[in-house]
Amino acid sequence: MGMSDVIVLNGHRAIKEALVDKREIFADRPDNFIVDGMSGWGQGIATTKWSQSYRERRRFATTALKTLGMKAGSDSVEKSVLEEVHGLEDRILQSKGQPIHLSGDLGIATANVIASMVFGRRFEYDDSYFRGLTDALLLAYIKIAESQAINVFPALRFVPIGEDVGLK
C-alpha cells in the first residue's frame, strides 16, 4: 500500500534471522512524517534513523543521564517495577471485587518506573498533575495513531481538509 515497502516476518526462524543474525540491516526505523516532524526531523534519539550520528547521541545521552544520577541498574529497575506492581495490587484490592478500569493506572505505573529511573522518585496514582501529564501523552499517542494515513499516503499532507490535516 502507498509508497513504502513492507517486510513481513513469519515464524521464529525468520524473525531471529532478521533481528539477531542480520540486526544491522533491520535496525533502522521506518519513515514517519508526523513523528519526525514533531521530533525535529531526526534530531532526537527515540525516533532517529539508525546511524553513526544516532549512536553518538545515544552514547552521549546515556553518559549524561548516568552523570546526573539516573539509576539504570537492573536491581533498581526491578525494585521500581515491583513497587508499581504492589501499587496496582493495592488499587485492585481497593475495588473490593467491583469492576475496575486499569488502563490509566497501567500508564501511571509505566510512567512511574521511568520517573524513578530519571528523577529518582515516583508519583502517587491520584497525583492530579502527574495524571494530567500522562493523559496529555496518551492524547498525543492517539493523535499520532490517527494520522498514520499520511505515512502510508504522503500526498495527503497537501490535501487541505481543515485543522486536523490527515486525521479524517
Coordinates of C-alpha atoms in Angstrom, one line a residue, residues 52-135:
Q52 CA 26.6 6.8 13.4
S53 CA 25.1 10.1 14.5
Y54 CA 22.3 8.3 16.3
R55 CA 24.8 6.1 18.1
E56 CA 26.9 9.1 19.2
R57 CA 23.8 10.9 20.5
R58 CA 22.6 7.9 22.3
R59 CA 26.0 7.3 23.9
F60 CA 26.1 11.0 25.0
A61 CA 22.6 10.9 26.5
T62 CA 23.3 7.7 28.4
T63 CA 26.5 9.1 29.8
A64 CA 24.8 12.4 30.7
L65 CA 22.0 10.7 32.5
K66 CA 24.4 8.5 34.4
T67 CA 26.4 11.5 35.4
L68 CA 23.2 13.2 36.6
G69 CA 22.4 10.2 38.8
M70 CA 19.9 8.2 36.8
K71 CA 19.5 4.8 38.3
A72 CA 19.5 2.3 35.4
G73 CA 20.9 -0.8 37.1
S74 CA 18.8 -3.9 36.8
D75 CA 18.3 -4.0 40.6
S76 CA 16.8 -0.5 40.8
V77 CA 14.6 -1.1 37.7
E78 CA 13.4 -4.4 39.3
K79 CA 12.6 -2.6 42.5
S80 CA 10.7 0.1 40.7
V81 CA 8.7 -2.4 38.8
L82 CA 7.9 -4.4 41.9
E83 CA 6.8 -1.2 43.7
E84 CA 4.4 -0.4 40.9
V85 CA 3.1 -4.0 40.9
H86 CA 2.3 -3.6 44.6
G87 CA 0.6 -0.2 43.8
L88 CA -1.6 -1.8 41.2
E89 CA -2.3 -4.6 43.5
D90 CA -3.5 -2.1 46.1
R91 CA -5.7 -0.4 43.6
I92 CA -7.3 -3.7 42.6
L93 CA -7.9 -4.7 46.3
Q94 CA -9.5 -1.3 46.9
S95 CA -12.1 -2.1 44.3
K96 CA -13.4 -4.9 46.6
G97 CA -14.4 -7.2 43.7
Q98 CA -16.1 -4.5 41.7
P99 CA -15.2 -4.0 38.1
I100 CA -12.3 -1.6 37.7
H101 CA -10.8 0.2 34.7
L102 CA -7.0 0.0 35.0
S103 CA -5.7 1.4 31.7
G104 CA -5.0 4.8 33.3
D105 CA -3.3 3.1 36.2
L106 CA -1.2 1.0 33.9
G107 CA 0.0 4.1 32.2
I108 CA 0.8 5.7 35.6
A109 CA 2.7 2.6 36.6
T110 CA 4.8 2.6 33.5
A111 CA 5.5 6.3 33.8
N112 CA 6.4 5.8 37.4
V113 CA 9.1 3.2 36.5
I114 CA 10.6 5.7 34.1
A115 CA 10.3 8.6 36.6
S116 CA 12.0 6.5 39.2
M117 CA 15.0 5.9 36.9
V118 CA 15.2 9.5 35.6
F119 CA 14.1 11.6 38.6
G120 CA 14.8 9.2 41.5
R121 CA 11.2 9.3 42.7
R122 CA 7.7 8.1 41.8
F123 CA 4.3 9.8 41.9
E124 CA 1.1 8.8 43.6
Y125 CA -1.7 7.3 41.5
D126 CA -4.0 10.1 42.5
D127 CA -1.5 12.9 41.8
S128 CA -3.6 15.2 39.5
Y129 CA -0.6 16.9 38.0
F130 CA 1.1 13.7 37.0
R131 CA -2.1 12.2 35.8
G132 CA -2.6 15.3 33.6
L133 CA 0.8 14.7 32.1
T134 CA 0.2 11.1 31.4
D135 CA -3.3 11.9 29.9

